[in-house]
CSV table of C-alpha atoms in Angstrom, one decimal:
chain,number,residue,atom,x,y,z
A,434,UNK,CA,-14.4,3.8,8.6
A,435,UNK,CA,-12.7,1.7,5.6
A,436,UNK,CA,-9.8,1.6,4.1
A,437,UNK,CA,-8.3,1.8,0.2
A,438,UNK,CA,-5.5,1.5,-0.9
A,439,UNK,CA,-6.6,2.7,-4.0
A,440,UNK,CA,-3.4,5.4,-4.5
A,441,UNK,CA,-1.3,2.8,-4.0
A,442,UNK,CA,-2.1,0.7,-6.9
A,443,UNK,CA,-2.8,3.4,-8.8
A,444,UNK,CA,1.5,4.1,-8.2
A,445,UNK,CA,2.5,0.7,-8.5
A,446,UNK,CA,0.6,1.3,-12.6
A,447,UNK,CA,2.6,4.3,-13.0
A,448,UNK,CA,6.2,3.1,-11.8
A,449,UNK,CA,5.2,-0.1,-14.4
A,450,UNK,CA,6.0,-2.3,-10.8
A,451,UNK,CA,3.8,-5.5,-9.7
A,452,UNK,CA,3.1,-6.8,-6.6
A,453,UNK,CA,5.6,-8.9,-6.6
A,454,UNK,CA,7.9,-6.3,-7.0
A,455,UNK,CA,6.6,-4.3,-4.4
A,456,UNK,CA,7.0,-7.0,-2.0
A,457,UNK,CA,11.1,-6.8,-3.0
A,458,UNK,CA,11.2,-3.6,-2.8
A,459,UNK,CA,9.7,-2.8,0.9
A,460,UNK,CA,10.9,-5.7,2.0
A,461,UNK,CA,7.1,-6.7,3.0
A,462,UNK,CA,5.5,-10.1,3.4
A,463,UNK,CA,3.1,-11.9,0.8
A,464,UNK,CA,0.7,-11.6,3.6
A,465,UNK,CA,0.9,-8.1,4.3
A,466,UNK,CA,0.5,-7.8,0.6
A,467,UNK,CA,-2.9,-10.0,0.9
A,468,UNK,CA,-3.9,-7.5,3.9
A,469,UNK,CA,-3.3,-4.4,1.7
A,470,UNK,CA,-4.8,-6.0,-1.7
A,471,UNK,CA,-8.3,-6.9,0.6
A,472,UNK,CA,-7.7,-3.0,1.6
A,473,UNK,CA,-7.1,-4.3,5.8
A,474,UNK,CA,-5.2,-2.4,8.4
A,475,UNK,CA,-1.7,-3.0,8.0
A,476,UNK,CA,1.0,-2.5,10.4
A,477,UNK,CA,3.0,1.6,10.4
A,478,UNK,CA,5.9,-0.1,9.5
A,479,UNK,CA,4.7,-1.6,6.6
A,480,UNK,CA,3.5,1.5,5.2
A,481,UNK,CA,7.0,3.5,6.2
A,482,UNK,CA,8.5,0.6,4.1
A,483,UNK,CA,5.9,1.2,1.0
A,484,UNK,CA,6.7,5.2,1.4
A,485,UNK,CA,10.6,4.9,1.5
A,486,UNK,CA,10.3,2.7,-1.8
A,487,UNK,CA,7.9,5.3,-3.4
A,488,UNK,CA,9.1,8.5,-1.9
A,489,UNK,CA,6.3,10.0,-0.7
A,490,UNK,CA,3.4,10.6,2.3
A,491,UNK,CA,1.5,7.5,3.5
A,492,UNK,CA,-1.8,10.1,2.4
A,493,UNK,CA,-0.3,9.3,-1.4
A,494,UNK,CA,-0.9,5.8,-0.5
A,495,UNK,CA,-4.2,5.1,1.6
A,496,UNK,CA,-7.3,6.5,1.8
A,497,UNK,CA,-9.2,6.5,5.1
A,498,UNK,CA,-13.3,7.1,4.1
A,499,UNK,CA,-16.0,7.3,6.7
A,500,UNK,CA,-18.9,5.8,6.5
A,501,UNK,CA,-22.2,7.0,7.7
């Protein structure tokens, strides 16, 4: 199973934020930033964070897609 965090970016684009803003805005690390831009398993609290910021699910922010 993989992860993307594909939504995510694709709100980021739409609330005209950057990374870097994301970071100030959940209160997130640079290197939990890396682990989401590589599309890596991050920690729950990290997304909560991301989901306060944007008001919404954590399904409006990651994608989990099996594999065969």
């Amino acid at each position: 199973m993989t992860i993307s965090y594909e939504r995510l970016w694709e709100l980021l684009k739409a609330n005209k934020m950057r990374k870097q803003d994301l970071i100030s805005a959940a209160q997130i690390t640079p290197y939990a930033l890396r682990m989401l831009s590589g599309n890596q398993a991050v920690s729950m609290n990290v997304l909560m964070n991301i989901c306060k910021v944007f008001h919404c699910n954590i399904g409006d922010i990651v994608d989990f897609i099996e594999e065969d």
